[in-house]
Amino acid sequence: MKRPLYYLLCAIACTSMVSATMPMAAIAEAIRPRATAEQQAQADAASSDTGKAEDGANTSAAADTEEDGTATPTGTSAANTESANGTAATPGTPATPGTTAATDTPTPSLLAQATPTPEAISTTSQTTYAHSATATQNGVTFTVSWNDAPAGTATTFHVTQANGSSQAKARMDVPTYWDGGSQESVCDPSRPAWASYHSLGTAGHDFTFDFTASGTYRIHFYFMDNDRNDPQNDKGIYYLRTTAEVTVNDAARPSVTQIVNGAVNLCRQQTNGSKYDMALWLHDWTLDQLEYDHSLNWCSAESGLTRHQGTCESYQRIYSKLLDAAGIANGRITGNGHTWNAVKIDGKWCQMDLTWDDTSDN
């Protein structure tokens, strides 16, 4: 009985000596769970990330109204800036002289990112802007204001009202894009985000959008201020519109026409020039440019070639532009909410569905 008691007393004494020599902080660190230390390391790494901005956006303002409204554009002179930091070039897309939107034609980045839909952000404290467009009706004035922003970063459009009621609302319509060729809607206007009105209140509301290609973008803003249930508060404004135009001239962000012409020039160099070989080459090149947009928002050649996202509309429009530039007869086929291409090769028409041919995503 004495020996076990002796061992017990020795163990207690050793423990007391270790506790006396090790600080409490060291003891706590030694017993801290491993997961906590790893989480802290990840947090430290995340806090060190930085971003890069690209320059190059020119802006101008225009305004128009409906139903007896008047419009006054201000700040219409554009502030010209050029990109100092070009995005990564895509091999095999040479520049093409003689296009309309930009003076230089570097190849497009395959990593361009963009804000997909108009999005509310915290109300800005800024009170002065480089550009604005106004519309007035029934004594109420609606104003859209914005500053020049580097191409590829979000431009904020600040919308306010003066002399309106608490019912005043606004929405941002789908931007349209034009670079000397055909005009197109960048996004699908049927998506709910583009039809949603937001209350202006006294602070206003902010919308954002990214401009990713050289060319001209036009954005309509729609306003309403009415309350049939409260005649004293009814301003009678059901449809009032003002328009903002933003012109991008950035050497690092070529226009859609420049990208298309560059691809066709490369196609001529890498094929035997037959319509069959060129149509096949341009088909495969298109599939390398974009992935299917499952949000169903992006639907243009602009979005497919500069944001690298698009629905069947993007696939069909890009391929049609390429075939037109290559001198190959083509047409558009639609059915069951889908669209694809018809192509005339060696005197015969065939159908080509690039959306479903993009096997990496479909």
Coordinates of C-alpha atoms in Angstrom, one line a residue:
M1 CA 0.0 0.0 0.0
K2 CA 2.9 2.4 0.6
R3 CA 4.5 2.0 -2.9
P4 CA 1.3 3.2 -4.8
L5 CA 0.8 6.1 -2.5
Y6 CA 4.5 7.1 -3.0
Y7 CA 4.1 7.1 -6.8
L8 CA 0.9 9.2 -6.5
L9 CA 2.7 11.8 -4.4
C10 CA 5.6 11.9 -6.9
A11 CA 3.2 12.5 -9.9
I12 CA 1.5 15.4 -8.1
A13 CA 4.8 17.0 -7.3
C14 CA 6.1 16.8 -10.9
T15 CA 2.9 18.3 -12.2
S16 CA 3.1 21.2 -9.8
M17 CA 6.7 21.9 -10.9
V18 CA 5.8 22.0 -14.7
S19 CA 2.9 24.3 -14.1
A20 CA 5.0 26.7 -12.1
T21 CA 7.6 27.0 -14.9
M22 CA 5.3 27.3 -18.0
P23 CA 3.5 30.6 -18.5
M24 CA -0.3 30.4 -18.8
A25 CA -0.2 32.0 -22.3
A26 CA 2.1 29.2 -23.4
I27 CA -0.2 26.6 -21.9
A28 CA -3.2 28.1 -23.7
E29 CA -1.3 28.2 -27.0
A30 CA -0.3 24.6 -26.6
I31 CA -3.8 23.4 -26.1
R32 CA -5.5 25.7 -28.7
P33 CA -7.3 23.6 -31.4
R34 CA -5.4 23.3 -34.7
A35 CA -8.3 24.4 -36.7
T36 CA -8.3 27.8 -35.0
A37 CA -4.7 28.4 -36.0
E38 CA -5.3 27.4 -39.6
Q39 CA -8.3 29.7 -39.8
Q40 CA -6.2 32.6 -38.6
A41 CA -3.6 31.9 -41.2
Q42 CA -6.2 32.0 -43.9
A43 CA -7.6 35.2 -42.6
D44 CA -4.1 36.8 -42.6
A45 CA -3.5 35.7 -46.2
A46 CA -6.9 37.0 -47.4
S47 CA -6.3 40.4 -45.9
S48 CA -3.2 40.9 -48.0
D49 CA -5.0 40.6 -51.4
T50 CA -5.0 43.7 -53.6
G51 CA -6.8 44.6 -56.9
K52 CA -5.8 46.4 -60.1
A53 CA -7.9 49.0 -62.0
E54 CA -7.7 49.7 -65.7
D55 CA -8.2 53.1 -67.3
G56 CA -10.2 54.2 -70.3
A57 CA -13.7 55.5 -70.4
N58 CA -15.2 58.5 -72.2
T59 CA -18.6 59.7 -71.3
S60 CA -21.3 62.0 -72.6
A61 CA -24.9 62.7 -71.5
A62 CA -28.2 62.9 -73.4
A63 CA -31.7 63.1 -72.1
D64 CA -35.2 62.8 -73.5
T65 CA -38.7 62.5 -72.0
E66 CA -42.1 61.1 -72.8
E67 CA -45.6 62.5 -72.3
D68 CA -44.9 66.2 -72.3
G69 CA -41.7 66.1 -70.3
T70 CA -38.7 68.3 -71.0
A71 CA -35.1 67.3 -70.8
T72 CA -31.8 69.2 -70.1
P73 CA -28.5 67.5 -70.7
T74 CA -25.5 68.9 -68.7
G75 CA -21.8 68.1 -68.5
T76 CA -21.8 66.7 -72.0
S77 CA -18.1 67.2 -72.7
A78 CA -16.3 63.9 -72.5
A79 CA -13.1 63.5 -70.4
N80 CA -10.8 61.3 -72.5
T81 CA -8.6 58.8 -70.8
E82 CA -6.6 55.9 -72.1
S83 CA -5.7 52.7 -70.5
A84 CA -2.2 52.4 -69.1
N85 CA -2.7 48.8 -67.9
G86 CA -3.8 46.5 -70.7
T87 CA -5.6 43.3 -70.0
A88 CA -3.9 40.0 -70.9
A89 CA -3.9 39.5 -74.7
T90 CA -5.5 36.5 -76.3
P91 CA -3.1 34.8 -78.7
G92 CA -4.3 34.6 -82.3
T93 CA -6.5 37.7 -82.5
P94 CA -4.5 40.3 -84.5
A95 CA -5.4 43.9 -84.8
T96 CA -7.4 45.1 -87.8
P97 CA -7.0 48.7 -89.1
G98 CA -9.9 50.8 -90.3
T99 CA -12.5 50.1 -87.6
T100 CA -14.5 52.8 -85.9
A101 CA -14.4 52.6 -82.1
A102 CA -10.7 52.7 -81.1
T103 CA -7.4 53.7 -82.6
D104 CA -5.5 50.6 -81.5
T105 CA -6.6 47.0 -81.7
P106 CA -5.0 44.7 -79.1
T107 CA -6.6 41.4 -78.5
P108 CA -9.3 41.0 -75.9
S109 CA -8.8 39.5 -72.4
L110 CA -10.5 36.2 -71.7
L111 CA -10.9 37.1 -68.1
A112 CA -13.0 40.3 -68.2
Q113 CA -15.5 40.5 -65.4
A114 CA -18.6 42.5 -65.2
T115 CA -21.6 43.4 -63.0
P116 CA -24.5 41.4 -64.6
T117 CA -27.4 43.5 -63.6
P118 CA -28.2 46.9 -62.2
E119 CA -27.4 46.7 -58.5
A120 CA -28.1 48.9 -55.5
I121 CA -25.1 50.1 -53.5
S122 CA -24.8 52.3 -50.4
T123 CA -25.8 55.8 -51.0
T124 CA -22.8 57.9 -52.0
S125 CA -21.8 61.0 -50.1
Q126 CA -20.5 62.7 -53.2
T127 CA -22.3 65.8 -54.3
T128 CA -20.7 66.8 -57.6
Y129 CA -20.4 64.7 -60.8
A130 CA -18.7 65.2 -64.1
H131 CA -21.8 64.3 -66.1
S132 CA -25.6 64.4 -65.6
A133 CA -28.8 64.1 -67.6
T134 CA -32.2 65.5 -66.4
A135 CA -35.8 65.2 -67.2
T136 CA -38.7 67.4 -65.9
Q137 CA -42.4 66.9 -65.8
N138 CA -45.2 68.4 -63.7
G139 CA -42.7 70.4 -61.7
V140 CA -40.7 67.3 -60.7
T141 CA -37.1 67.0 -61.9
F142 CA -35.3 63.6 -62.1
T143 CA -31.5 63.6 -62.5
V144 CA -28.9 60.9 -63.4
S145 CA -25.3 61.8 -62.5
W146 CA -22.1 59.9 -63.0
N147 CA -18.3 60.2 -63.2
D148 CA -15.8 58.8 -65.6
A149 CA -14.7 55.3 -64.5
P150 CA -11.9 53.1 -65.8
A151 CA -13.2 50.6 -68.4
G152 CA -13.9 47.2 -66.9
T153 CA -14.8 48.6 -63.5
A154 CA -18.2 49.5 -62.2
T155 CA -19.6 53.0 -63.2
T156 CA -22.1 54.3 -60.6
F157 CA -25.2 56.2 -61.8
H158 CA -26.7 58.2 -59.0
V159 CA -30.4 59.0 -59.5
T160 CA -32.2 61.7 -57.6
Q161 CA -35.4 63.7 -57.7
A162 CA -36.4 67.2 -56.8
N163 CA -39.9 68.4 -55.8
G164 CA -41.3 64.9 -56.1
S165 CA -43.2 62.9 -53.6
S166 CA -42.3 60.0 -51.3
Q167 CA -43.6 57.7 -54.1
A168 CA -40.9 58.6 -56.6
K169 CA -39.2 55.6 -58.1
A170 CA -36.7 54.8 -60.8
R171 CA -35.3 51.9 -62.8
M172 CA -32.3 51.3 -65.0
D173 CA -33.0 49.8 -68.4
V174 CA -30.8 47.3 -70.3
P175 CA -27.8 49.1 -71.8
T176 CA -27.4 49.0 -75.6
Y177 CA -24.1 48.8 -77.4
W178 CA -23.0 50.2 -80.8
D179 CA -19.6 50.4 -82.4
G180 CA -20.5 51.4 -85.9
G181 CA -22.1 48.1 -86.8
S182 CA -25.5 46.9 -85.6
Q183 CA -26.8 48.1 -82.3
E184 CA -27.7 45.4 -79.7
S185 CA -29.0 45.0 -76.2
V186 CA -26.2 43.8 -74.0
C187 CA -28.5 41.9 -71.7
D188 CA -31.9 40.2 -71.9
P189 CA -34.5 42.9 -71.1
S190 CA -37.0 40.2 -70.0
R191 CA -35.0 39.4 -66.8
P192 CA -36.8 40.7 -63.7
A193 CA -33.8 42.8 -62.5
W194 CA -34.1 45.2 -65.4
A195 CA -37.8 45.8 -64.8
S196 CA -37.6 46.6 -61.0
Y197 CA -38.2 50.1 -59.8
H198 CA -36.4 51.4 -56.7
S199 CA -37.6 54.1 -54.3
L200 CA -35.6 57.3 -54.5
G201 CA -36.6 58.9 -51.2
T202 CA -34.5 62.0 -50.3
A203 CA -31.1 60.3 -50.7
G204 CA -31.6 58.9 -54.2
H205 CA -30.6 55.5 -55.5
D206 CA -27.4 54.1 -57.1
F207 CA -27.2 51.8 -60.1
T208 CA -23.9 50.3 -61.4
F209 CA -22.7 48.8 -64.7
D210 CA -19.4 47.8 -66.3
F211 CA -18.4 48.8 -69.8
T212 CA -16.0 46.3 -71.3
A213 CA -15.6 47.2 -75.0
S214 CA -14.7 50.3 -77.0
G215 CA -17.8 51.8 -78.5
T216 CA -20.8 53.7 -77.3
Y217 CA -23.3 52.5 -74.6
R218 CA -26.7 54.1 -74.1
I219 CA -28.7 53.5 -71.0
H220 CA -32.3 54.7 -70.4
F221 CA -33.5 55.5 -66.9
Y222 CA -37.3 55.5 -66.3
F223 CA -39.1 57.4 -63.5
M224 CA -42.5 57.4 -62.0
D225 CA -44.1 59.4 -59.3
N226 CA -47.8 58.8 -58.8
D227 CA -50.3 57.8 -56.1
R228 CA -53.9 57.4 -57.2
N229 CA -55.0 56.6 -53.7
D230 CA -53.7 60.0 -52.4
P231 CA -54.6 62.9 -54.8
Q232 CA -52.6 65.3 -52.7
N233 CA -49.5 63.2 -53.2
D234 CA -50.1 62.3 -56.8
K235 CA -47.5 63.9 -59.2
G236 CA -49.1 62.2 -62.2
I237 CA -45.8 60.9 -63.6
Y238 CA -46.1 57.5 -65.1
Y239 CA -43.4 57.3 -67.7
L240 CA -40.5 59.8 -67.8
R241 CA -37.2 58.9 -69.3
T242 CA -33.7 60.3 -69.4
T243 CA -30.7 58.8 -71.1
A244 CA -27.0 58.5 -70.3
E245 CA -24.4 57.8 -73.0
V246 CA -20.9 56.4 -72.2
T247 CA -18.3 56.2 -74.9
V248 CA -15.4 53.9 -74.3
N249 CA -12.2 54.4 -76.3
D250 CA -9.6 52.1 -74.6
A251 CA -6.8 50.5 -76.6
A252 CA -6.8 47.6 -74.2
R253 CA -10.5 46.9 -74.8
P254 CA -11.2 46.6 -78.6
S255 CA -14.6 46.9 -80.0
V256 CA -16.7 44.0 -81.1
T257 CA -16.1 44.8 -84.8
Q258 CA -12.3 44.9 -84.2
I259 CA -12.4 41.5 -82.4
V260 CA -14.4 40.0 -85.2
N261 CA -12.2 41.4 -88.0
G262 CA -9.1 40.2 -86.2
A263 CA -10.5 36.7 -85.9
V264 CA -11.5 36.5 -89.6
N265 CA -8.0 37.7 -90.6
L266 CA -6.4 35.0 -88.5
C267 CA -8.9 32.5 -90.0
R268 CA -7.8 33.3 -93.5
Q269 CA -4.2 32.8 -92.5
Q270 CA -4.7 29.4 -90.9
T271 CA -7.1 27.8 -93.4
N272 CA -7.1 27.1 -97.2
G273 CA -9.7 29.8 -97.8
S274 CA -12.5 27.5 -98.6
K275 CA -15.9 28.3 -97.1
Y276 CA -16.1 24.9 -95.4
D277 CA -12.7 25.3 -93.7
M278 CA -13.4 28.9 -92.7
A279 CA -16.8 28.1 -91.4
L280 CA -15.4 25.3 -89.3
W281 CA -12.5 27.4 -88.0
L282 CA -14.8 30.3 -87.0
H283 CA -17.2 27.8 -85.4
D284 CA -14.4 26.4 -83.1
W285 CA -13.0 29.9 -82.4
T286 CA -16.4 31.1 -81.2
L287 CA -16.7 28.2 -78.8
D288 CA -13.3 29.2 -77.3
Q289 CA -14.5 32.7 -76.5
L290 CA -17.4 32.1 -74.1
E291 CA -19.3 29.8 -71.8
Y292 CA -23.1 29.5 -71.5
D293 CA -24.6 32.0 -69.1
H294 CA -26.9 30.0 -66.8
S295 CA -28.3 33.2 -65.3
L296 CA -29.8 33.9 -68.7
N297 CA -28.9 37.6 -68.5
W298 CA -26.1 38.1 -71.0
C299 CA -27.3 37.7 -74.6
S300 CA -25.1 39.8 -76.9
A301 CA -22.0 39.6 -79.1
E302 CA -20.6 42.2 -76.8
S303 CA -21.1 40.0 -73.7
G304 CA -19.8 36.9 -75.4
L305 CA -16.6 38.5 -76.8
T306 CA -15.7 40.8 -73.9
R307 CA -17.4 39.3 -70.8
H308 CA -17.1 35.7 -72.2
Q309 CA -20.6 34.8 -71.1
G310 CA -23.8 34.5 -73.1
T311 CA -27.0 32.6 -73.9
C312 CA -27.8 31.1 -77.3
E313 CA -28.3 34.7 -78.6
S314 CA -24.6 35.4 -78.0
Y315 CA -23.5 32.3 -79.8
Q316 CA -25.7 33.0 -82.8
R317 CA -24.8 36.7 -83.0
I318 CA -21.1 36.2 -82.7
Y319 CA -21.0 33.4 -85.4
S320 CA -23.2 35.5 -87.7
K321 CA -20.9 38.5 -87.4
L322 CA -17.9 36.3 -88.2
L323 CA -19.6 34.7 -91.2
D324 CA -20.6 38.1 -92.5
A325 CA -17.0 39.4 -92.2
A326 CA -15.8 36.3 -94.0
G327 CA -18.2 36.7 -96.8
I328 CA -20.2 33.5 -96.1
A329 CA -23.9 33.6 -96.5
N330 CA -25.8 32.8 -93.3
G331 CA -29.2 33.2 -91.6
R332 CA -30.9 33.0 -88.2
I333 CA -33.2 30.2 -87.1
T334 CA -35.4 30.4 -84.0
G335 CA -37.8 28.0 -82.3
N336 CA -38.9 26.8 -78.9
G337 CA -37.2 29.7 -77.2
H338 CA -33.8 29.0 -78.9
T339 CA -31.8 30.4 -81.8
W340 CA -29.0 29.0 -84.0
N341 CA -27.4 29.6 -87.4
A342 CA -28.0 28.6 -91.0
V343 CA -24.9 28.6 -93.1
K344 CA -24.6 28.2 -96.9
I345 CA -21.6 26.1 -97.9
D346 CA -20.8 24.9 -101.4
G347 CA -24.3 25.9 -102.6
K348 CA -26.1 24.0 -99.8
W349 CA -27.7 25.3 -96.6
C350 CA -26.9 23.6 -93.3
Q351 CA -27.8 24.3 -89.7
M352 CA -25.2 24.9 -87.0
D353 CA -26.1 25.2 -83.4
L354 CA -23.0 26.5 -81.5
T355 CA -24.8 26.6 -78.2
W356 CA -25.2 22.8 -78.1
D357 CA -21.8 22.3 -79.8
D358 CA -20.1 23.9 -76.8
T359 CA -19.7 20.6 -75.1
S360 CA -17.5 22.0 -72.3
D361 CA -20.5 23.5 -70.7
N362 CA -23.6 21.8 -72.3

